[in-house]
CSV table of C-alpha atoms (C1' of nucleotides) in Angstrom, one decimal:
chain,number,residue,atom,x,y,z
A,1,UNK,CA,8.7,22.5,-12.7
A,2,UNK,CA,9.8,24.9,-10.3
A,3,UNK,CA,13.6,25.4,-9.8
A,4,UNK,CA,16.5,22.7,-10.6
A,5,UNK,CA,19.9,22.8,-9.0
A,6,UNK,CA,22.7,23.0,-11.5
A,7,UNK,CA,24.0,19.2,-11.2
A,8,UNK,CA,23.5,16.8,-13.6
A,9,UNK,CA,22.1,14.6,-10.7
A,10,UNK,CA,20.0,16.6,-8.5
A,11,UNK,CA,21.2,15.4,-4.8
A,12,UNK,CA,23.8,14.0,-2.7
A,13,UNK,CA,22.3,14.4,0.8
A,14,UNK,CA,21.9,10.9,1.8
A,15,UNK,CA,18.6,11.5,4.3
A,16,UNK,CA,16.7,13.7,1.5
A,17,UNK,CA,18.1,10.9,-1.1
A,18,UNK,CA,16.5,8.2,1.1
A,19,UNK,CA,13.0,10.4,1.1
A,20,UNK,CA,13.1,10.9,-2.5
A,21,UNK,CA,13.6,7.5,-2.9
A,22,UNK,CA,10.7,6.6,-1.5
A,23,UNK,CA,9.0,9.0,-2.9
A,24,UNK,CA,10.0,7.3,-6.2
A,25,UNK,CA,9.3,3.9,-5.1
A,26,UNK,CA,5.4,4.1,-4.1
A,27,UNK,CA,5.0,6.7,-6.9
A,28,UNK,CA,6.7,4.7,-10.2
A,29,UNK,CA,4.8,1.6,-10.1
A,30,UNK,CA,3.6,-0.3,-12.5
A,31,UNK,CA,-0.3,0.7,-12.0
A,32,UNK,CA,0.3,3.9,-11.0
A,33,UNK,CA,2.0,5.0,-13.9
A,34,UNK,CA,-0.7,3.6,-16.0
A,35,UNK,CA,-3.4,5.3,-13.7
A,36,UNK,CA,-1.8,8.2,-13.9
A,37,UNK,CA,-1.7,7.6,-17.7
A,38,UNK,CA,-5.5,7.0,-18.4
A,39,UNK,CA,-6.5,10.2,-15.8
A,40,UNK,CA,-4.4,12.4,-17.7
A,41,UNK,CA,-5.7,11.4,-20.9
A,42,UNK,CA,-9.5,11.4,-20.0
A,43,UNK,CA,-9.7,14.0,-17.5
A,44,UNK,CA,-12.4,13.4,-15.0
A,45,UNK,CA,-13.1,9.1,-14.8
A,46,UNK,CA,-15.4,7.4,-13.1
A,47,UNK,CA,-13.9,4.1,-10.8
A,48,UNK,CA,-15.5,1.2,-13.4
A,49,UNK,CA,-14.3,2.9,-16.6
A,50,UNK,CA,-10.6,3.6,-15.2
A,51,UNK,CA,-10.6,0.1,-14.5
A,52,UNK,CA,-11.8,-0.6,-18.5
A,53,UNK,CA,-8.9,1.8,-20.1
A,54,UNK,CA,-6.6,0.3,-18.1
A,55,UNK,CA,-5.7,-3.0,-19.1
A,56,UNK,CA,-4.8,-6.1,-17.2
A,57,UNK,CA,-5.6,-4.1,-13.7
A,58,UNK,CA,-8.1,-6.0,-11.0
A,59,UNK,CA,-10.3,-4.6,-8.8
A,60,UNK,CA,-8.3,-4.8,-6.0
A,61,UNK,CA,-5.0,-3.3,-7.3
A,62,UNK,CA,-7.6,-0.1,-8.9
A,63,UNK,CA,-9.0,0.1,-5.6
A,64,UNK,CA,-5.9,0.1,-3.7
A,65,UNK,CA,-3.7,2.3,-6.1
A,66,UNK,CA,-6.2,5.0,-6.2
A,67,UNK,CA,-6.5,5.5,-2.3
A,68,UNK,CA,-2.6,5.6,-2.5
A,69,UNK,CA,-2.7,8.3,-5.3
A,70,UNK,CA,-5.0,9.8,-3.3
A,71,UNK,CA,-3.2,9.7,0.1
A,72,UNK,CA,-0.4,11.0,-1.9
A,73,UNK,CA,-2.8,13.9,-3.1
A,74,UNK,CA,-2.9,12.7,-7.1
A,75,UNK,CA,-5.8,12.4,-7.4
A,76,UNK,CA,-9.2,13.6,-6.0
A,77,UNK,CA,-12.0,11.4,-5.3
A,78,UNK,CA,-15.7,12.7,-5.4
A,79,UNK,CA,-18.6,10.9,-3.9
A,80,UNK,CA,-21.8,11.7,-5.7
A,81,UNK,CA,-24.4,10.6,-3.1
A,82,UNK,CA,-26.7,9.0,-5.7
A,83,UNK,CA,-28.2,5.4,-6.5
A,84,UNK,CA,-26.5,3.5,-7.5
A,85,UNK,CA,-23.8,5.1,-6.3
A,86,UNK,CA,-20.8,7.5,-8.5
A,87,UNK,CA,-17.4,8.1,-7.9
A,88,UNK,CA,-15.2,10.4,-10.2
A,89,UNK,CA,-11.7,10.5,-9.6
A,90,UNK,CA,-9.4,13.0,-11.4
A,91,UNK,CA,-5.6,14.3,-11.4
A,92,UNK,CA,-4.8,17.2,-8.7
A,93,UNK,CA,-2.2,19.8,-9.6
A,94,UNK,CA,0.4,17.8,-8.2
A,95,UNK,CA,-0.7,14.4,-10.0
A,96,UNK,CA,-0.7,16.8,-13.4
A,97,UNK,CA,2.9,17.7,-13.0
A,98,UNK,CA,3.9,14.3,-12.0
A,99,UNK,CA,2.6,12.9,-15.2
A,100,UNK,CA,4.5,16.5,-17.4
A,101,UNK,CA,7.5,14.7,-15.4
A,102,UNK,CA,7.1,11.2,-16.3
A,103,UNK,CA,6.3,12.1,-19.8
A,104,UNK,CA,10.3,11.9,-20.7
A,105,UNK,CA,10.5,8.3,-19.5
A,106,UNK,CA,7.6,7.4,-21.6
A,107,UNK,CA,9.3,9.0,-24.4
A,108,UNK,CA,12.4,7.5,-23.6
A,109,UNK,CA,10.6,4.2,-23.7
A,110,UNK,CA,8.8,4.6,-26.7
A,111,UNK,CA,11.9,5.6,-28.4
A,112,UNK,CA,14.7,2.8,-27.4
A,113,UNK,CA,12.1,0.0,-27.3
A,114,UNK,CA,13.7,-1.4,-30.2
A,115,UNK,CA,17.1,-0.8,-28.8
A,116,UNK,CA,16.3,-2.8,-25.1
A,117,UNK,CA,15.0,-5.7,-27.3
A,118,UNK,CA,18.1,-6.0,-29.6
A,119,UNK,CA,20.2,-5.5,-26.4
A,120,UNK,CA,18.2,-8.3,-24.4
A,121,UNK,CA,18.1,-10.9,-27.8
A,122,UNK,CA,22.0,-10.4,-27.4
A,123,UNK,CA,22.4,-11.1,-24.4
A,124,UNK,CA,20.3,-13.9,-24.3
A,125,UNK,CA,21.9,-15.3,-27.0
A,126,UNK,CA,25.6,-15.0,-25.4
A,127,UNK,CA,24.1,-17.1,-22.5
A,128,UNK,CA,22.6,-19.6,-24.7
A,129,UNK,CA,26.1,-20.4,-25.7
A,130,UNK,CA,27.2,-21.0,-22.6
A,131,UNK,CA,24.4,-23.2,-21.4
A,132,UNK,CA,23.9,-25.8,-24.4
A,133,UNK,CA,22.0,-28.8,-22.4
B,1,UNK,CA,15.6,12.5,-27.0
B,2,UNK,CA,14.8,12.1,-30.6
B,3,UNK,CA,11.1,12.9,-32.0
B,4,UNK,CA,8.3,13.5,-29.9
B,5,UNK,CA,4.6,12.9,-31.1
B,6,UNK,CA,2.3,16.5,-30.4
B,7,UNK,CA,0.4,15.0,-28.0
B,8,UNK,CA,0.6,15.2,-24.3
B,9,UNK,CA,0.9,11.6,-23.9
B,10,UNK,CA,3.1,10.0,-26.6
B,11,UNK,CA,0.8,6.7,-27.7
B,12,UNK,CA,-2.1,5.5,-27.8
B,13,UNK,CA,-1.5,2.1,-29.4
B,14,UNK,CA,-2.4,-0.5,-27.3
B,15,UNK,CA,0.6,-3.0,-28.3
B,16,UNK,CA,3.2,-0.5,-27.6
B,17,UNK,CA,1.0,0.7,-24.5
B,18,UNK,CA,2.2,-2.9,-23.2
B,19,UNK,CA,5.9,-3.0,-24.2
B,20,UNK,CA,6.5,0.6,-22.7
B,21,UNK,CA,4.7,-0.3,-20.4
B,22,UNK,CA,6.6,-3.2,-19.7
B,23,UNK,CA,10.0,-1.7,-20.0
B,24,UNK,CA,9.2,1.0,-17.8
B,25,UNK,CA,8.3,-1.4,-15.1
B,26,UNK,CA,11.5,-3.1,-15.2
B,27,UNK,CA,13.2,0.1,-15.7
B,28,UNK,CA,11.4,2.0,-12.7
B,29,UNK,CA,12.2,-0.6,-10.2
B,30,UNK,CA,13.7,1.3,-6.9
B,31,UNK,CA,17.3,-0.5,-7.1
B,32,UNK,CA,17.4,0.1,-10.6
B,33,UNK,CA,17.0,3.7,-10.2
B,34,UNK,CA,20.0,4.0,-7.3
B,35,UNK,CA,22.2,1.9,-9.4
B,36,UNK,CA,21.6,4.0,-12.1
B,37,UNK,CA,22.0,7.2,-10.8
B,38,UNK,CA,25.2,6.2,-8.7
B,39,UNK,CA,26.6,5.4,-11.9
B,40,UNK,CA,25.9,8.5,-13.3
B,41,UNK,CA,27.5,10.4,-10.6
B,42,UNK,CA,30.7,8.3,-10.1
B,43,UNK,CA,31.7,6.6,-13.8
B,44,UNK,CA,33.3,3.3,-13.8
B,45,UNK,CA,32.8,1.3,-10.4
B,46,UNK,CA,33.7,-2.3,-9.1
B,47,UNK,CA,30.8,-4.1,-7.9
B,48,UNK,CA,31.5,-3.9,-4.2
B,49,UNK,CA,31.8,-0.3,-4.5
B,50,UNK,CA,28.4,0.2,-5.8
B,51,UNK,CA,27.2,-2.1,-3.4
B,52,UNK,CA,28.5,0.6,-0.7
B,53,UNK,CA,27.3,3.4,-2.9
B,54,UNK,CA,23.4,2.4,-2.7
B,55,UNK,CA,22.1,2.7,0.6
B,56,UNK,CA,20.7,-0.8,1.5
B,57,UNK,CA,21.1,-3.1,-1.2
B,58,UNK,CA,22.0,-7.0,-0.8
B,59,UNK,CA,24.2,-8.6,-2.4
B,60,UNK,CA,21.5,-10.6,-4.7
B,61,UNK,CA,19.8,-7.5,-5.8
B,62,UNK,CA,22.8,-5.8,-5.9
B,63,UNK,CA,23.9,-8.6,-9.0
B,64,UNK,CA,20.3,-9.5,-10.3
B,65,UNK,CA,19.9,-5.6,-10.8
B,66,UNK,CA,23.1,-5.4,-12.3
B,67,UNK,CA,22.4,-8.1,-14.7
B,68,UNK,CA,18.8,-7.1,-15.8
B,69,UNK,CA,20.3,-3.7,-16.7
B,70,UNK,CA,23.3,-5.2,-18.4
B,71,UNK,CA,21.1,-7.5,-20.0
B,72,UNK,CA,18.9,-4.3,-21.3
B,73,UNK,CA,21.6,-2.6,-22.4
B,74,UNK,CA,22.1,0.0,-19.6
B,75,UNK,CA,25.2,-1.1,-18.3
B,76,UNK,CA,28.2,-2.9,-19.9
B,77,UNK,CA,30.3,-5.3,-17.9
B,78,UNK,CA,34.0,-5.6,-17.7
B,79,UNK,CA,35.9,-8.3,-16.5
B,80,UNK,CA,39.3,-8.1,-15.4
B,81,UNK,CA,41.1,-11.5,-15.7
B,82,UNK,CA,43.0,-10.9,-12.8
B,83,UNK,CA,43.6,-12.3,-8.9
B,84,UNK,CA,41.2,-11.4,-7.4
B,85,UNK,CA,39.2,-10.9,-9.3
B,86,UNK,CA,38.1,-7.3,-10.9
B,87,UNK,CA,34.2,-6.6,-12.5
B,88,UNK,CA,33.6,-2.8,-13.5
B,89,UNK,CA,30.4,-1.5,-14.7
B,90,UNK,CA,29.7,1.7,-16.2
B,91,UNK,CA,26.5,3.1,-17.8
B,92,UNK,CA,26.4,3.0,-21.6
B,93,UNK,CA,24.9,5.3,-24.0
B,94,UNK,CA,21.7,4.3,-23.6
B,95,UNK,CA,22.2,4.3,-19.9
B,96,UNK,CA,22.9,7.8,-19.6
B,97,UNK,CA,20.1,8.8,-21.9
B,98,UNK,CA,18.0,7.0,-19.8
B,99,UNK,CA,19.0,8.9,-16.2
B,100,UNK,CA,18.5,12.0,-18.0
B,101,UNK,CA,15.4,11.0,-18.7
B,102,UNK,CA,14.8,10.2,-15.2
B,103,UNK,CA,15.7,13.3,-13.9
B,104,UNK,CA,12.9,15.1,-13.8
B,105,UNK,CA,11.2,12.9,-12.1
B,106,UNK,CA,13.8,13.3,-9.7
B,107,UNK,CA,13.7,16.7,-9.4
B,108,UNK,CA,9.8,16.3,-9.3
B,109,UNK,CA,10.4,13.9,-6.3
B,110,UNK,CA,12.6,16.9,-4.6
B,111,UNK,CA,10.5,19.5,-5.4
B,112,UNK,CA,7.1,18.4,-4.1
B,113,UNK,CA,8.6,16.0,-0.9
B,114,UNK,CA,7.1,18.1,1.0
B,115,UNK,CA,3.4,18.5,-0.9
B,116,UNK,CA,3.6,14.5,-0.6
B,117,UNK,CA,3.9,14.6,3.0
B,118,UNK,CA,1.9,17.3,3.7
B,119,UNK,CA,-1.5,15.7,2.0
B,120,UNK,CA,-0.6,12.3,3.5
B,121,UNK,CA,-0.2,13.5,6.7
B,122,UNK,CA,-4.0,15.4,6.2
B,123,UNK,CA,-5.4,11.9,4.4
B,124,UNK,CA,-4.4,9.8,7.4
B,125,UNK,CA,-5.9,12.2,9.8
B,126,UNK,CA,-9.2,12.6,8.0
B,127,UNK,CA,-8.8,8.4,8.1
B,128,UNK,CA,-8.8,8.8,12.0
B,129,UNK,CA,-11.5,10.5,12.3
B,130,UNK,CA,-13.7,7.5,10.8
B,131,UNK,CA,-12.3,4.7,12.8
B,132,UNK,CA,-11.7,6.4,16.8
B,133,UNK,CA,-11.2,3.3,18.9
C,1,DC,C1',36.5,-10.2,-4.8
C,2,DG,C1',32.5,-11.3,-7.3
C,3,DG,C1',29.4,-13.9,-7.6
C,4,DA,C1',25.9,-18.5,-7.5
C,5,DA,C1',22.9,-21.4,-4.9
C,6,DT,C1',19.8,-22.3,-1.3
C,7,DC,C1',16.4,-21.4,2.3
C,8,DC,C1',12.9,-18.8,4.1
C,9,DA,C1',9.7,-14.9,5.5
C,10,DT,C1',6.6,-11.8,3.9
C,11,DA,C1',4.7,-8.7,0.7
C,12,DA,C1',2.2,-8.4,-3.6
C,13,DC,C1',-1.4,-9.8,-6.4
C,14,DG,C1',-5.5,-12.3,-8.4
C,15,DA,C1',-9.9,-14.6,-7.7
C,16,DT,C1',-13.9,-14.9,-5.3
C,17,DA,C1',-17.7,-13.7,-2.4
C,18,DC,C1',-20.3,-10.4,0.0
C,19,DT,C1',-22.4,-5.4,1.0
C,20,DG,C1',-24.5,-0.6,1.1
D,1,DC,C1',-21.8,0.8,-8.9
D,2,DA,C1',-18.1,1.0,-5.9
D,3,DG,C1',-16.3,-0.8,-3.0
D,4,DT,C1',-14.6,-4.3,1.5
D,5,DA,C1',-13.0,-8.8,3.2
D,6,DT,C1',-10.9,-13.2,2.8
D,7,DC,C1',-8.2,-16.7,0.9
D,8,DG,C1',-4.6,-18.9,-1.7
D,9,DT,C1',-0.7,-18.3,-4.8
D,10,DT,C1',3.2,-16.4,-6.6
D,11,DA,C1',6.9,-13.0,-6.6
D,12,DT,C1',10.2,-10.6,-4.1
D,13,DG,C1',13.9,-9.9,-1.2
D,14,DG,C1',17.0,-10.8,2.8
D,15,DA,C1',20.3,-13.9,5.2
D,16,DT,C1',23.4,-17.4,4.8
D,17,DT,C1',26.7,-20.6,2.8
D,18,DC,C1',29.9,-21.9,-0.6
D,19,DC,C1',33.1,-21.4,-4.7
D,20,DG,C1',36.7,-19.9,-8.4
DNA sequence: CGGAATCCATAACGATACTG
DNA sequence: CAGTATCGTTATGGATTCCG
């Protein structure tokens, strides 16, 4: 992490707001997170077992999230020119520090779990009594 | 943030794999985020004022958002019985703990804006070369 | 003002089939 | 093995209208 501005919230700046935004967007989703995830834990992967460690992902979505993380220079793809053919993708630089980043929200996540579910049982609960068909 | 397990990435149990995984997909969600973070920077606000506060948000997300995170606990809801009517939200606890969390992705985001750009930019010209029309 | 309800376009995703 | 291509479905989100 290189250096942090002194605000509790980083930025203000609509037009750099709107880019890291983005930013945000294409890089928190669902798959990528767990891509991210299963590269970080294993190292160096080839395409078939990334798809095993990570669970309910198809073919298409692996495909397509990896040439994103790619494109966003996460990860690195190398072609082995062999038969049949061997792909190994693993975390750049950047994609390691992205992962050191998320690692807080994971934790976060692992650690009020308990408290979203008793929060959303609630809730659902006060709706129920308003709704008794 | 209360205890953290010693390894680099905090689980490897497959069941709670799938909740965080779950609650950080609803969690990570780019209106969520906005909402979240101008609540952190302005305190209590009436719903039409954070609907001016995040950049391009409709009016549906703008109250579907609102509710999933009040429904998770994020937000709490106030009602003023009065004419017309008066709604504020504010972050709770949990809330707050949660855009701290978030921050360094944020600042991640910030930092390496530029890095992002930079290796799409060279990805999508190395994709040009392939396909000259 | 703070929504709820409806309609509609399109983007996201999964399943399947095919290829070098 | 590591994809690409196509199709059909579902999910998502904007625009609009209406209501207490």
């Amino acid at each position: 992490m290189t250096a942090v501005s002194p605000k509790p919230w980083p930025d203000a700046d609509p037009r750099v707001d709107a880019l890291v935004n983005d930013v945000i967007g294409r890089v928190a989703d669902k798959w990528t997170m767990l891509i991210l995830e299963v590269l970080a834990d294993h190292g160096e992967l080839r395409f078939t077992r990334v798809g095993k460690l990570v669970p309910g992902i198809s073919q298409k979505m692996l495909t397509q999230t990896l040439r994103q993380m790619e494109r966003d220079g996460l990860v690195v793809r190398t072609v082995h020119p062999v038969i049949p053919p061997r792909v190994e993708y693993r975390l750049t630089e950047l994609g390691l520090s992205l992962g050191a980043a998320f690692c807080g929200v994971w934790t976060w996540a692992e650690d009020n779990l308990e408290r979203i579910e008793t929060a959303r049982r609630s809730f659902d609960a006060r709706q129920d009594l308003l709704t008794p068909p």
